[in-house]
């Protein structure tokens, strides 16, 4: 059971990145998938989530309108499109698998996720 995140990098303010998280070892379409981020000296925070069906998305207020989460259940992948990036978006971004299958809605709490990718660094220069 594994999640592998990629796509981070260094970008100027106003730029874009696309993060990819590929899954293996479990039945990906059954799980809500979520991106969190953690900046230096700060707690891990919820960024965006997509339900197992792929028809509902949830975002933190700080990224709403700038970030877009999507998934491809055939490719066992979840994506996070980051647009209009700001220096405050600088963090390590993690993808995570819900602890339960077929959740109604989503969970904003890291404790409800049991499988985590290793993280990918996003740095936005101002």
Short mmCIF file of C-alpha atoms in Angstrom, two decimals:
data_model
loop_
_atom_site.label_atom_id
_atom_site.label_comp_id
_atom_site.label_asym_id
_atom_site.label_seq_id
_atom_site.Cartn_x
_atom_site.Cartn_y
_atom_site.Cartn_z
CA UNK A 1 0.00 0.00 0.00
CA UNK A 2 1.68 3.17 -1.18
CA UNK A 3 1.13 6.77 -2.25
CA UNK A 4 3.69 8.62 -4.30
CA UNK A 5 3.45 12.40 -4.66
CA UNK A 6 5.28 14.40 -7.31
CA UNK A 7 5.15 17.68 -9.19
CA UNK A 8 6.40 20.16 -6.65
CA UNK A 9 9.02 22.78 -7.40
CA UNK A 10 10.05 26.40 -7.25
CA UNK A 11 7.73 28.92 -8.90
CA UNK A 12 7.23 32.65 -8.85
CA UNK A 13 4.18 34.20 -7.27
CA UNK A 14 1.26 34.03 -9.66
CA UNK A 15 2.55 30.86 -11.27
CA UNK A 16 1.12 27.36 -11.44
CA UNK A 17 2.04 23.80 -10.58
CA UNK A 18 0.28 20.47 -10.90
CA UNK A 19 0.79 17.89 -8.20
CA UNK A 20 0.19 14.21 -8.86
CA UNK A 21 -0.32 11.42 -6.36
CA UNK A 22 -0.29 7.86 -7.64
CA UNK A 23 -1.61 5.00 -5.56
CA UNK A 24 -0.82 1.32 -5.45
CA UNK A 25 -1.69 -1.70 -3.38
CA UNK A 26 -5.33 -0.92 -2.60
CA UNK A 27 -8.68 -0.39 -4.33
CA UNK A 28 -8.22 3.30 -5.09
CA UNK A 29 -11.77 4.10 -6.33
CA UNK A 30 -13.26 3.27 -2.91
CA UNK A 31 -11.44 5.98 -0.99
CA UNK A 32 -11.75 9.70 -0.50
CA UNK A 33 -8.37 11.26 -1.25
CA UNK A 34 -7.06 14.46 0.27
CA UNK A 35 -4.15 16.84 0.00
CA UNK A 36 -2.66 18.40 3.12
CA UNK A 37 0.28 20.74 3.47
CA UNK A 38 2.73 21.66 6.16
CA UNK A 39 4.81 24.81 6.27
CA UNK A 40 7.89 25.13 8.49
CA UNK A 41 6.89 25.68 12.10
CA UNK A 42 3.21 25.13 11.40
CA UNK A 43 0.77 22.28 11.83
CA UNK A 44 -0.33 20.13 8.93
CA UNK A 45 -3.42 21.65 7.37
CA UNK A 46 -6.18 20.50 5.06
CA UNK A 47 -5.94 21.81 1.48
CA UNK A 48 -8.45 19.93 -0.68
CA UNK A 49 -10.31 16.68 -0.89
CA UNK A 50 -12.26 14.68 -3.45
CA UNK A 51 -14.77 12.02 -2.54
CA UNK A 52 -14.50 8.43 -3.66
CA UNK A 53 -17.01 8.92 -6.46
CA UNK A 54 -15.14 11.96 -7.73
CA UNK A 55 -18.26 14.13 -7.83
CA UNK A 56 -17.64 16.29 -4.75
CA UNK A 57 -14.65 18.48 -3.98
CA UNK A 58 -13.83 20.34 -0.77
CA UNK A 59 -11.31 23.13 -0.27
CA UNK A 60 -9.75 25.17 2.48
CA UNK A 61 -10.91 28.78 2.34
CA UNK A 62 -7.33 29.90 1.73
CA UNK A 63 -7.09 28.04 -1.58
CA UNK A 64 -10.68 28.14 -2.82
CA UNK A 65 -10.83 29.49 -6.36
CA UNK A 66 -7.09 28.95 -6.92
CA UNK A 67 -6.58 25.20 -6.44
CA UNK A 68 -8.46 22.37 -8.13
CA UNK A 69 -8.49 18.74 -7.05
CA UNK A 70 -9.39 15.92 -9.43
CA UNK A 71 -8.93 12.19 -9.73
CA UNK A 72 -8.63 9.49 -12.35
CA UNK A 73 -9.81 6.20 -10.91
CA UNK A 74 -8.56 4.26 -13.94
CA UNK A 75 -5.06 5.64 -13.42
CA UNK A 76 -5.21 5.35 -9.61
CA UNK A 77 -4.22 8.98 -9.36
CA UNK A 78 -5.33 12.18 -7.68
CA UNK A 79 -4.22 15.60 -8.84
CA UNK A 80 -3.97 19.06 -7.37
CA UNK A 81 -3.76 21.98 -9.78
CA UNK A 82 -2.25 25.01 -8.06
CA UNK A 83 -2.88 28.33 -9.80
CA UNK A 84 -2.26 31.93 -8.76
CA UNK A 85 0.30 30.73 -6.26
CA UNK A 86 1.26 32.95 -3.36
CA UNK A 87 4.33 32.86 -1.10
CA UNK A 88 2.01 31.72 1.70
CA UNK A 89 1.42 28.50 -0.26
CA UNK A 90 5.02 27.43 0.33
CA UNK A 91 4.92 24.07 2.11
CA UNK A 92 5.42 20.36 1.75
CA UNK A 93 2.28 18.93 0.17
CA UNK A 94 1.09 15.45 1.15
CA UNK A 95 -1.57 13.23 -0.35
CA UNK A 96 -3.46 10.95 2.00
CA UNK A 97 -5.96 8.11 1.91
CA UNK A 98 -9.10 8.14 4.03
CA UNK A 99 -9.14 5.65 6.85
CA UNK A 100 -12.50 4.23 5.76
CA UNK A 101 -14.01 3.34 2.40
CA UNK A 102 -16.90 5.10 0.69
CA UNK A 103 -17.14 7.94 3.20
CA UNK A 104 -20.09 10.26 2.82
CA UNK A 105 -18.53 13.69 2.45
CA UNK A 106 -14.96 14.14 3.63
CA UNK A 107 -12.85 14.58 6.73
CA UNK A 108 -10.68 17.60 7.44
CA UNK A 109 -8.69 15.94 10.21
CA UNK A 110 -5.32 14.31 9.54
CA UNK A 111 -6.11 11.63 12.12
CA UNK A 112 -8.77 10.24 9.80
CA UNK A 113 -6.20 9.37 7.14
CA UNK A 114 -4.10 6.24 7.41
CA UNK A 115 -1.85 6.17 4.34
CA UNK A 116 0.36 9.14 3.47
CA UNK A 117 2.68 9.91 0.61
CA UNK A 118 6.17 11.20 1.33
CA UNK A 119 5.34 14.74 0.33
CA UNK A 120 6.47 17.11 -2.39
CA UNK A 121 7.95 20.55 -1.76
CA UNK A 122 6.26 23.62 -3.22
CA UNK A 123 8.18 26.87 -2.93
CA UNK A 124 6.69 30.15 -4.13
CA UNK A 125 9.01 33.11 -4.41
CA UNK A 126 7.61 36.56 -3.98
#
